[in-house]
Short mmCIF file of C-alpha atoms and ligand atoms in Angstrom, two decimals:
data_model
loop_
_atom_site.label_atom_id
_atom_site.label_comp_id
_atom_site.label_asym_id
_atom_site.label_seq_id
_atom_site.Cartn_x
_atom_site.Cartn_y
_atom_site.Cartn_z
CA MET A 117 -0.17 -0.08 0.19
CA LEU A 118 1.58 3.43 -0.97
CA ILE A 119 -1.06 5.51 0.98
CA ARG A 120 -1.37 4.42 4.53
CA ILE A 121 -2.94 5.62 7.78
CA ASP A 122 -0.82 6.37 10.79
CA THR A 123 -2.85 4.67 13.59
CA GLU A 124 -0.76 6.13 16.05
CA LYS A 125 -1.79 9.84 14.98
CA CYS A 126 -5.64 9.15 13.52
CA THR A 127 -7.85 10.32 16.12
CA GLY A 128 -10.90 8.44 14.15
CA CYS A 129 -12.65 11.89 13.07
CA ARG A 130 -13.91 10.72 10.08
CA ASN A 131 -12.55 13.90 7.77
CA CYS A 132 -11.06 11.55 5.02
CA ILE A 133 -14.25 9.30 4.69
CA ASN A 134 -16.03 11.53 2.02
CA VAL A 135 -13.51 12.54 0.71
CA CYS A 136 -12.49 9.41 -0.84
CA PRO A 137 -14.33 9.34 -4.57
CA PHE A 138 -13.87 5.48 -4.20
CA ALA A 139 -15.00 4.80 -0.83
CA ALA A 140 -11.92 2.89 0.17
CA ILE A 141 -11.29 4.19 3.56
CA ILE A 142 -13.25 2.32 6.28
CA ILE A 143 -13.08 2.83 10.16
CA LYS A 144 -12.18 0.37 12.33
CA ASP A 145 -11.97 0.68 16.36
CA GLU A 146 -12.34 4.38 15.41
CA LYS A 147 -9.04 4.24 13.25
CA ALA A 148 -8.94 4.55 9.81
CA PHE A 149 -7.87 2.00 7.52
CA ILE A 150 -7.29 2.14 3.57
CA THR A 151 -8.76 -0.70 1.60
CA GLU A 152 -8.00 -2.65 -1.43
CA ALA A 153 -10.44 0.10 -3.58
CA CYS A 154 -8.25 2.52 -3.31
CA SER A 155 -6.92 3.97 -6.64
CA LEU A 156 -3.36 5.87 -5.14
CA CYS A 157 -5.52 9.38 -6.35
CA GLY A 158 -3.98 10.91 -3.20
CA ALA A 159 -7.33 13.23 -2.95
CA CYS A 160 -7.26 12.10 1.12
CA ILE A 161 -3.76 13.36 2.36
CA GLU A 162 -4.68 17.12 2.52
CA SER A 163 -8.27 16.03 4.58
CA CYS A 164 -6.57 14.95 7.75
CA PRO A 165 -6.18 17.57 10.31
CA GLU A 166 -3.75 15.22 12.01
CA ARG A 167 -1.52 14.52 8.96
CA ALA A 168 -2.17 11.14 9.70
CA ILE A 169 -2.30 9.89 5.97
CA ILE A 170 0.89 9.35 4.49
CA ASP A 171 2.16 8.97 0.76
CA GLU A 172 5.07 6.73 0.90
CA ARG A 173 5.63 7.79 -3.00
CA GLU A 174 7.50 10.72 -2.07
CA ARG A 175 9.85 8.80 0.34
CA ASP A 176 10.30 5.97 -2.56
CA ALA A 177 11.11 9.16 -4.95
CA GLU A 178 13.70 10.01 -2.50
CA LYS A 179 14.86 6.52 -1.79
CA SER A 180 15.00 5.81 -5.64
CA LYS A 181 18.02 8.26 -6.25
CA ASP A 182 20.16 5.59 -4.53
CA PHE A 183 19.41 3.04 -7.15
CA LYS A 184 21.90 2.62 -10.08
CA GLY A 185 22.96 0.02 -13.06
CA VAL A 186 20.31 -2.17 -15.22
CA TRP A 187 20.19 -5.68 -14.41
CA ILE A 188 19.44 -8.97 -16.50
CA PHE A 189 18.41 -11.90 -15.02
CA ALA A 190 20.31 -14.92 -17.06
CA GLU A 191 18.45 -18.25 -16.60
CA GLN A 192 20.02 -21.67 -17.36
CA SER A 193 18.92 -24.63 -17.67
CA ARG A 194 21.34 -27.97 -17.15
CA GLY A 195 23.92 -25.25 -17.57
CA LYS A 196 23.19 -24.08 -20.50
CA ILE A 197 22.28 -20.21 -20.50
CA ALA A 198 18.91 -19.44 -22.36
CA SER A 199 18.99 -17.50 -25.50
CA VAL A 200 16.64 -14.88 -23.94
CA ALA A 201 19.26 -13.95 -21.57
CA PHE A 202 21.73 -12.91 -24.65
CA GLU A 203 18.83 -11.26 -25.86
CA LEU A 204 18.49 -8.94 -22.65
CA LEU A 205 21.72 -8.20 -22.35
CA GLY A 206 21.38 -6.51 -26.02
CA VAL A 207 18.60 -4.38 -24.72
CA GLY A 208 19.80 -4.09 -21.54
CA LYS A 209 23.40 -2.65 -23.11
CA ARG A 210 21.31 0.06 -25.02
CA LEU A 211 19.63 1.21 -21.81
CA ALA A 212 23.08 1.38 -19.43
CA GLN A 213 24.69 3.51 -21.91
CA GLU A 214 21.72 5.78 -22.02
CA LEU A 215 21.83 5.82 -18.32
CA ASN A 216 25.56 5.82 -17.97
CA SER A 217 25.36 3.09 -15.69
CA GLU A 218 26.67 -0.47 -15.99
CA LEU A 219 25.45 -3.77 -17.01
CA CYS A 220 25.05 -6.55 -14.89
CA ALA A 221 23.79 -10.13 -15.18
CA VAL A 222 22.34 -12.58 -12.39
CA LEU A 223 22.95 -16.10 -12.91
CA PHE A 224 22.04 -18.81 -10.27
CA GLY A 225 23.28 -22.58 -10.72
CA PRO A 226 26.29 -23.98 -12.05
CA SER A 227 27.02 -23.09 -15.59
CA GLU A 228 30.28 -23.48 -17.92
CA GLU A 229 29.21 -20.57 -19.98
CA VAL A 230 29.12 -18.22 -17.32
CA GLU A 231 31.75 -16.00 -19.50
CA GLU A 232 29.18 -15.63 -22.67
CA LEU A 233 27.27 -13.28 -20.31
CA ILE A 234 30.59 -11.07 -20.13
CA LYS A 235 31.03 -11.44 -24.16
CA TRP A 236 27.66 -10.49 -25.01
CA GLY A 237 27.85 -7.28 -23.04
CA ALA A 238 27.50 -7.64 -19.40
CA ASP A 239 30.05 -5.51 -17.33
CA LYS A 240 29.25 -7.49 -13.74
CA VAL A 241 28.01 -10.89 -13.39
CA TYR A 242 26.45 -12.04 -9.85
CA TYR A 243 26.99 -15.67 -9.96
CA VAL A 244 25.79 -17.83 -7.54
CA ASN A 245 27.70 -21.67 -8.58
CA SER A 246 25.68 -23.80 -6.42
CA GLN A 247 23.80 -27.68 -7.13
CA ASP A 248 21.10 -25.91 -5.05
CA TYR A 249 20.07 -23.27 -7.94
CA ALA A 250 20.40 -25.75 -10.40
CA ALA A 251 16.73 -26.00 -11.30
CA LEU A 252 14.09 -23.62 -10.35
CA ASP A 253 13.39 -23.18 -7.02
CA ASP A 254 10.92 -20.58 -6.47
CA GLU A 255 11.45 -19.48 -3.07
CA LEU A 256 15.29 -19.74 -3.27
CA TYR A 257 15.51 -17.99 -6.21
CA ALA A 258 13.28 -15.05 -5.20
CA LYS A 259 14.99 -15.01 -1.60
CA THR A 260 18.26 -14.66 -3.44
CA LEU A 261 17.65 -12.37 -6.07
CA VAL A 262 15.52 -10.15 -3.52
CA SER A 263 18.62 -10.03 -1.17
CA LEU A 264 21.02 -8.98 -4.04
CA ILE A 265 18.66 -6.10 -5.02
CA GLU A 266 18.47 -5.08 -1.55
CA GLN A 267 22.46 -5.20 -1.43
CA TYR A 268 23.25 -3.45 -4.62
CA LYS A 269 19.94 -1.86 -5.77
CA PRO A 270 19.94 -1.99 -9.28
CA GLU A 271 17.97 0.87 -11.27
CA ILE A 272 16.35 -1.68 -13.83
CA LEU A 273 15.79 -5.42 -14.05
CA LEU A 274 14.63 -7.31 -16.74
CA ALA A 275 14.09 -10.81 -16.96
CA GLY A 276 12.98 -13.56 -19.59
CA ALA A 277 9.19 -13.86 -19.63
CA THR A 278 9.46 -17.42 -19.66
CA ALA A 279 8.33 -20.65 -17.75
CA ILE A 280 10.98 -19.50 -15.12
CA GLY A 281 10.99 -15.72 -15.22
CA ARG A 282 6.77 -16.21 -15.00
CA SER A 283 7.44 -18.07 -12.25
CA PHE A 284 9.24 -16.41 -9.74
CA ILE A 285 10.33 -13.01 -10.91
CA PRO A 286 6.25 -11.59 -9.54
CA ARG A 287 7.57 -12.79 -5.87
CA VAL A 288 10.51 -10.70 -6.28
CA ALA A 289 8.50 -7.59 -7.58
CA ALA A 290 5.48 -8.90 -4.71
CA ARG A 291 8.43 -9.09 -1.93
CA LEU A 292 10.04 -5.38 -2.90
CA ARG A 293 6.93 -4.21 -3.37
CA VAL A 294 7.79 -2.45 -6.32
CA GLY A 295 5.68 -2.77 -10.25
CA LEU A 296 6.63 -5.39 -12.86
CA THR A 297 5.30 -5.19 -16.50
CA ALA A 298 5.03 -8.27 -18.41
CA ASP A 299 6.07 -8.89 -22.16
CA CYS A 300 7.15 -6.15 -22.81
CA THR A 301 7.47 -5.81 -26.98
CA GLY A 302 9.53 -2.32 -26.51
CA LEU A 303 11.64 -0.75 -23.56
CA GLU A 304 12.46 2.99 -23.54
CA ILE A 305 14.61 5.18 -21.67
CA ASP A 306 12.44 8.75 -21.08
CA LYS A 307 15.22 11.72 -21.81
CA GLU A 308 13.33 13.73 -19.36
CA THR A 309 12.89 11.53 -15.97
CA GLY A 310 15.61 8.53 -17.19
CA ASN A 311 12.48 6.43 -16.20
CA LEU A 312 12.47 3.25 -18.19
CA LEU A 313 9.11 3.22 -20.30
CA GLN A 314 7.85 -0.16 -20.50
CA ILE A 315 5.74 -0.50 -24.07
CA ARG A 316 3.41 -4.06 -24.38
CA PRO A 317 0.36 -4.59 -26.35
CA ALA A 318 -2.94 -3.95 -23.73
CA PHE A 319 -6.57 -4.17 -24.26
CA GLY A 320 -6.28 -7.62 -26.15
CA GLY A 321 -3.35 -5.91 -28.34
CA ASN A 322 -5.70 -3.21 -29.83
CA ILE A 323 -3.80 -0.36 -28.43
CA MET A 324 0.38 -0.18 -27.15
CA ALA A 325 0.52 1.29 -23.53
CA THR A 326 3.54 2.83 -22.21
CA ILE A 327 4.18 1.77 -18.70
CA ILE A 328 6.17 3.53 -16.18
CA SER A 329 7.01 3.15 -12.48
CA PRO A 330 7.96 6.68 -11.80
CA THR A 331 8.99 6.15 -8.03
CA SER A 332 9.39 2.38 -7.01
CA ARG A 333 12.80 0.78 -7.97
CA PRO A 334 14.06 -1.29 -9.36
CA GLN A 335 11.86 -0.80 -12.42
CA ILE A 336 10.92 -4.30 -12.98
CA ALA A 337 9.89 -5.84 -16.79
CA THR A 338 9.84 -9.57 -18.55
CA VAL A 339 10.28 -9.84 -22.33
CA ARG A 340 9.36 -12.82 -24.55
CA PRO A 341 12.11 -14.70 -26.12
CA ARG A 342 12.84 -13.78 -29.43
CA VAL A 343 11.45 -10.23 -29.14
CA MET A 344 14.89 -8.24 -28.36
CA LYS A 345 18.02 -8.73 -30.61
CA ARG A 346 21.53 -9.72 -29.31
CA GLY A 347 23.99 -6.91 -29.35
CA GLU A 348 27.68 -7.21 -30.29
CA TYR A 349 29.54 -10.22 -29.45
CA ILE A 350 33.16 -9.56 -28.25
CA ALA A 351 35.21 -12.12 -27.71
CA ASP A 352 37.92 -10.75 -25.67
CA LYS A 353 35.69 -8.49 -23.47
CA ARG A 354 36.76 -8.62 -19.88
CA GLY A 355 34.43 -8.14 -16.94
CA GLU A 356 33.86 -9.04 -13.33
CA ILE A 357 32.57 -12.23 -11.93
CA ILE A 358 31.38 -11.82 -8.34
CA ASN A 359 30.43 -15.02 -6.53
CA ILE A 360 27.45 -15.15 -4.48
CA PRO A 361 27.44 -17.50 -1.47
CA PRO A 362 24.29 -19.45 -1.47
CA LEU A 363 21.75 -19.23 0.85
CA SER A 364 19.91 -21.32 3.22
CA VAL A 365 16.72 -21.42 2.50
CA LYS A 366 13.93 -23.98 4.55
CA LYS A 367 13.19 -26.17 1.29
CA ARG A 368 8.75 -26.33 0.99
CA VAL A 369 9.60 -27.96 -2.39
CA LYS A 370 10.93 -30.57 -3.53
CA ILE A 371 11.94 -31.88 -6.98
CA LEU A 372 11.42 -35.46 -7.86
CA ASP A 373 12.23 -35.23 -11.76
CA ARG A 374 12.26 -33.08 -14.61
CA VAL A 375 10.77 -34.53 -17.75
CA GLU A 376 11.70 -32.75 -21.34
CA ASP A 377 8.44 -31.14 -23.40
CA THR A 378 8.99 -33.15 -26.42
CA SER A 379 6.17 -31.91 -28.44
CA PHE A 380 8.09 -28.45 -28.46
CA CYS A 381 11.23 -30.13 -29.57
CA LYS A 382 9.19 -31.38 -32.96
CA VAL A 383 8.04 -27.81 -33.62
CA ASN A 384 11.18 -25.70 -32.14
CA LEU A 385 9.38 -22.46 -33.93
CA GLN A 386 11.82 -20.28 -31.93
CA ASP A 387 14.73 -21.24 -33.16
CA ALA A 388 13.80 -22.20 -36.64
CA LYS A 389 15.30 -19.80 -39.37
CA VAL A 390 12.63 -20.42 -41.98
CA ILE A 391 8.83 -20.70 -40.91
CA VAL A 392 6.17 -20.96 -43.31
CA SER A 393 2.80 -19.71 -41.89
CA GLY A 394 -0.62 -20.57 -42.53
CA GLY A 395 -3.87 -18.90 -41.58
CA ARG A 396 -7.51 -19.09 -42.13
CA GLY A 397 -7.16 -18.55 -46.11
CA LEU A 398 -5.93 -21.62 -45.92
CA GLY A 399 -9.22 -23.05 -45.86
CA SER A 400 -9.00 -26.38 -44.27
CA ALA A 401 -6.43 -28.51 -42.43
CA GLU A 402 -5.50 -30.15 -45.66
CA GLY A 403 -4.26 -26.42 -46.52
CA PHE A 404 -1.09 -27.09 -44.04
CA LYS A 405 -0.26 -29.92 -46.46
CA MET A 406 1.47 -27.66 -48.89
CA LEU A 407 2.59 -25.64 -46.03
CA TRP A 408 4.81 -28.59 -44.65
CA GLU A 409 6.00 -29.44 -48.25
CA LEU A 410 7.26 -25.69 -48.77
CA ALA A 411 8.86 -25.47 -45.53
CA SER A 412 10.59 -28.69 -46.02
CA LEU A 413 12.19 -27.74 -49.35
CA LEU A 414 13.40 -24.65 -47.44
CA GLY A 415 14.48 -26.31 -44.28
CA GLY A 416 11.68 -24.59 -42.32
CA THR A 417 9.20 -25.47 -40.37
CA VAL A 418 5.26 -24.39 -40.10
CA GLY A 419 3.45 -21.90 -38.15
CA ALA A 420 -0.14 -20.40 -37.88
CA SER A 421 -2.08 -17.61 -37.00
CA ARG A 422 -4.54 -18.23 -34.01
CA ALA A 423 -7.44 -18.70 -36.51
CA ALA A 424 -6.19 -21.61 -38.18
CA VAL A 425 -5.58 -23.07 -34.63
CA ASP A 426 -8.91 -22.08 -33.32
CA GLU A 427 -10.75 -23.81 -36.35
CA GLY A 428 -8.87 -26.83 -35.36
CA TRP A 429 -6.07 -27.39 -38.63
CA ILE A 430 -3.09 -27.38 -36.55
CA PRO A 431 -1.95 -27.78 -33.01
CA TYR A 432 -1.60 -24.73 -30.24
CA SER A 433 2.04 -25.35 -30.07
CA HIS A 434 2.19 -23.97 -33.62
CA GLN A 435 0.86 -20.52 -32.65
CA VAL A 436 2.52 -17.43 -33.58
CA GLY A 437 1.49 -14.24 -31.87
CA GLN A 438 0.66 -12.82 -28.72
CA THR A 439 -0.96 -15.87 -27.05
CA GLY A 440 1.23 -17.97 -28.97
CA LYS A 441 5.54 -18.16 -29.73
CA THR A 442 7.31 -15.09 -30.85
CA VAL A 443 9.45 -16.23 -33.69
CA CYS A 444 12.34 -14.22 -35.32
CA PRO A 445 13.28 -16.37 -38.35
CA ARG A 446 15.51 -15.23 -41.40
CA LEU A 447 12.46 -15.81 -43.36
CA TYR A 448 8.62 -15.97 -42.28
CA ILE A 449 6.15 -16.69 -45.23
CA ALA A 450 2.59 -15.62 -44.36
CA CYS A 451 0.10 -17.44 -45.99
CA GLY A 452 -3.85 -16.22 -45.77
CA ILE A 453 -2.97 -14.57 -42.86
CA SER A 454 -4.88 -11.05 -42.54
CA GLY A 455 -1.73 -9.75 -40.32
CA ALA A 456 -3.77 -8.92 -36.86
CA VAL A 457 -1.79 -6.93 -34.19
CA GLN A 458 -1.82 -9.84 -32.08
CA HIS A 459 -0.15 -11.84 -34.94
CA LEU A 460 1.84 -9.40 -35.72
CA VAL A 461 3.55 -8.80 -32.77
CA GLY A 462 4.93 -12.86 -32.63
CA MET A 463 6.51 -12.36 -36.00
CA GLN A 464 7.35 -8.74 -36.87
CA SER A 465 11.05 -9.02 -35.83
CA SER A 466 11.61 -11.43 -38.74
CA GLU A 467 14.54 -10.74 -40.77
CA ILE A 468 12.23 -11.15 -44.42
CA ILE A 469 8.66 -11.64 -44.38
CA VAL A 470 7.06 -12.54 -47.53
CA ALA A 471 2.90 -12.34 -47.53
CA ILE A 472 0.44 -13.88 -49.89
CA ASN A 473 -2.74 -12.79 -49.50
CA LYS A 474 -5.74 -12.19 -52.05
CA ASP A 475 -6.77 -8.88 -50.58
CA PRO A 476 -4.25 -5.99 -51.57
CA ASN A 477 -5.70 -4.43 -48.22
CA ALA A 478 -4.52 -6.57 -45.85
CA PRO A 479 -2.73 -5.26 -42.90
CA ILE A 480 0.15 -8.03 -43.17
CA PHE A 481 1.09 -6.06 -46.42
CA ASN A 482 2.11 -3.05 -44.13
CA VAL A 483 5.04 -4.85 -42.66
CA ALA A 484 6.11 -7.19 -45.07
CA THR A 485 9.38 -7.00 -47.28
CA TYR A 486 7.88 -8.66 -50.16
CA GLY A 487 4.22 -8.97 -50.67
CA ILE A 488 2.17 -11.63 -53.34
CA VAL A 489 -1.42 -10.43 -53.74
CA GLY A 490 -3.13 -13.40 -55.28
CA ASP A 491 -4.62 -16.74 -54.55
CA LEU A 492 -2.52 -18.63 -52.37
CA LYS A 493 -3.39 -22.20 -53.76
CA VAL A 494 -1.86 -21.05 -57.13
CA ILE A 495 1.07 -19.34 -55.72
CA ILE A 496 2.17 -22.11 -53.59
CA PRO A 497 2.29 -24.37 -55.72
CA LEU A 498 4.17 -22.73 -58.32
CA MET A 499 6.34 -21.96 -55.33
CA ILE A 500 6.83 -25.55 -54.67
CA LYS A 501 7.02 -26.82 -58.31
CA LYS A 502 10.45 -23.66 -58.74
CA LEU A 503 12.11 -24.97 -55.57
CA LYS A 504 11.84 -28.52 -56.76
CA GLU A 505 12.95 -27.39 -60.63
CA GLY A 506 15.77 -25.00 -58.56
CA ALA A 507 16.60 -28.59 -56.61
CA GLY A 508 16.69 -30.80 -59.37
CA GLN A 509 19.29 -28.75 -61.33
C1 FAD B 214 -6.38 -11.57 -26.96
C2 FAD B 214 -6.56 -11.93 -28.31
C3 FAD B 214 -5.14 -12.38 -28.39
C4 FAD B 214 -4.57 -13.23 -29.70
N1 FAD B 214 -3.92 -14.14 -30.12
C5 FAD B 214 -3.43 -14.38 -31.10
C6 FAD B 214 -1.96 -15.00 -31.54
O1 FAD B 214 -1.46 -14.93 -30.78
N2 FAD B 214 -2.30 -14.98 -32.60
C7 FAD B 214 -2.69 -14.82 -33.70
O2 FAD B 214 -2.62 -15.09 -34.87
N3 FAD B 214 -4.04 -14.15 -33.34
C8 FAD B 214 -4.20 -14.22 -32.03
N4 FAD B 214 -5.39 -13.43 -31.90
C9 FAD B 214 -6.33 -13.28 -33.19
C10 FAD B 214 -6.38 -12.17 -34.09
O3 FAD B 214 -6.96 -11.10 -33.83
C11 FAD B 214 -6.68 -12.66 -35.56
O4 FAD B 214 -8.20 -13.16 -35.39
C12 FAD B 214 -6.15 -13.73 -36.30
O5 FAD B 214 -4.96 -13.06 -36.19
C13 FAD B 214 -6.63 -13.88 -37.35
O6 FAD B 214 -6.29 -14.84 -38.06
P1 FAD B 214 -6.15 -15.15 -39.51
O7 FAD B 214 -5.25 -13.89 -40.39
O8 FAD B 214 -5.51 -16.17 -40.19
O9 FAD B 214 -7.51 -14.89 -40.16
P2 FAD B 214 -8.19 -13.82 -41.24
O10 FAD B 214 -8.27 -12.74 -40.14
O11 FAD B 214 -9.51 -14.19 -40.97
O12 FAD B 214 -7.80 -13.78 -42.45
C14 FAD B 214 -7.61 -14.66 -43.55
C15 FAD B 214 -6.65 -14.28 -44.40
O13 FAD B 214 -6.59 -14.71 -45.33
C16 FAD B 214 -6.80 -14.04 -46.56
N5 FAD B 214 -6.79 -15.03 -47.86
C17 FAD B 214 -8.52 -16.09 -47.73
N6 FAD B 214 -8.63 -16.72 -48.66
C18 FAD B 214 -7.29 -16.19 -49.22
C19 FAD B 214 -6.57 -17.17 -50.53
N7 FAD B 214 -7.04 -18.45 -51.26
N8 FAD B 214 -5.71 -16.69 -50.84
C20 FAD B 214 -4.89 -15.81 -50.65
N9 FAD B 214 -5.08 -14.97 -49.29
C21 FAD B 214 -6.65 -15.72 -48.79
C22 FAD B 214 -8.08 -13.14 -46.16
O14 FAD B 214 -7.55 -12.12 -47.46
C23 FAD B 214 -7.49 -12.64 -45.02
O15 FAD B 214 -6.86 -11.62 -44.95
C24 FAD B 214 -5.67 -12.85 -30.85
C25 FAD B 214 -6.84 -11.85 -30.14
C26 FAD B 214 -6.97 -11.71 -29.08
C27 FAD B 214 -8.27 -11.01 -28.81
S1 SF4 B 215 -5.86 7.78 -2.07
FE1 SF4 B 215 -7.59 8.46 -3.05
S2 SF4 B 215 -8.80 6.60 -3.17
FE2 SF4 B 215 -7.02 6.38 -1.82
S3 SF4 B 215 -7.93 5.95 -0.20
FE3 SF4 B 215 -7.10 8.36 -0.40
S4 SF4 B 215 -8.99 9.02 -1.61
FE4 SF4 B 215 -9.29 7.42 -1.48
S1 SF4 B 216 -9.17 12.50 8.76
FE1 SF4 B 216 -7.08 11.62 9.64
S2 SF4 B 216 -7.61 11.73 11.74
FE2 SF4 B 216 -9.42 11.80 11.01
S3 SF4 B 216 -10.22 9.86 10.19
FE3 SF4 B 216 -9.26 10.10 8.63
S4 SF4 B 216 -6.90 9.61 8.87
FE4 SF4 B 216 -7.83 9.56 10.80
#
C-alpha cells in the first residue's frame, strides 16, 4: 500500500471518509484504514487535520535516487544459458548506455557459459555457483534475487517472460513492493526523467501501452524470447564475476524429476530459420499439407495464426503471436494471414517477411518485405514447383 494511515496519529475524526471518491477508507475501532479499493489518487491526504495519511511514494521517490545500473536475470537449464538472456543483454546494454550506468547479469546455478554473459555485454555477473540452484526453486531464487537487489540496488531488472521468469519474478516484485510489467515488446529510457518506458500491447492487443514506475525501484520488466535482438559479441571483452554464496533456505518444495516437453522439440518454432505460416485463408487442415511441403523444401517448419489453430487445423504449439510463440526467423512466409496486431507482435521482427494474400489491403502487407497479391492455392504450388526445379538442377 503506497498510501497508508499512521494509526498512532489517527483520531478517527472521519474527515477523510467523504473525501475519498472510491469509498476506500473505512473506520475500525475508531481508526481509519485504507482498503484495496484505493486508486492512489491522493485526494484524502490534505483532508486529515492530524497529518495521519502518509503518501509513501514521496519517500520512495527520494529513495529511488540510490538505485543505479541495469540488471538482467540470466536463466539457465542444465547449465546452458537461455538465449533470452543474451537478447536481454542486447537491450540492457542500450539502456545502460543511455543511463550512463553499468550492465550486470545475475546467474543462478552452475554453468560453463558464465563468461559468455560478459562477451555478450555484461560488465559484471553476480554468480551463485551452487548445485542447489541448478533447477528452478521459486522461493530460493526469489529470496536470493531480493537479497541481491537490496544489497546492490539496481535501477532496472529485466528477465525473460519464460516459464522460469514468469514463475518467480512476480514474487520478487511482490516482496520488494514494486511494479512489474510483463511481456514488454519495447523498452526505452525517458530522456527527461530517466524512467524506463515499458511498452506492451494492452486491451487484447488493440493499443500499445507505455507503462512507467516513476517512484519505485527497481523497475522490473519481463520480455519474451525472440522479441529483442542480441547485441554485439566481443570475444576478448573482460568483466567481473562476483561469486555470491548460496542462501540456506528451508525448502518447502522438493524436485523429484524433470521431464522434457518433446512436443515442443518437434515444432521448435523459436529456433527455426524459416517459418511458413498459415491462416484462415488456407481454408482447411488439408491446406497445411502444401505448407509442410514448402517448409521442408526451405529447411524450415510450419507456424499458424490463432484462427487456423482455433479451427482445429493445426495444434496450438504452432501458434505464432501474442498468445502463441514469438519468433524471429530469417524468413517468415505468411500465407492467408490478414495481419491482426496480435499476430504481428509475434513475428514482425523476422528478417524477411513474405506475405501471400488475395486482399491487397490486408494489414500484413504493412510489415511485409515482399507482398504477393493473389490466391495462395495458385501461388504456393508454383513456389513448390520452382523450388523442386531448382533442387533438380
Ligand atoms: C487476446 C487475443 C489474443 C490473440 N492472440 C493471437 C495470436 O497469438 N496469434 C494470432 O495469430 N492471432 C491472435 N489473436 C487473433 C487475431 O486477432 C486474429 O483474429 C487472427 O490472427 C486472424 O487470423 P487469420 O489472419 O488467419 O484470419 P483472418 O483475419 O480471417 O484472415 C484471413 C486472411 O486470408 C486471406 N485469404 C483468404 N483466402 C485466401 C486465398 N485463397 N489466398 C490468399 N489469401 C486468402 C484473407 O484475405 C484474409 O486476409 C488474438 C486475439 C485476441 C483478442
Ligand atoms: S488515495 Fe484516493 S482512493 Fe486512496 S484512500 Fe485516499 S482518496 Fe481514497
Ligand atoms: S482524517 Fe485523519 S484523523 Fe481523521 S479519520 Fe481520517 S486519517 Fe484519521
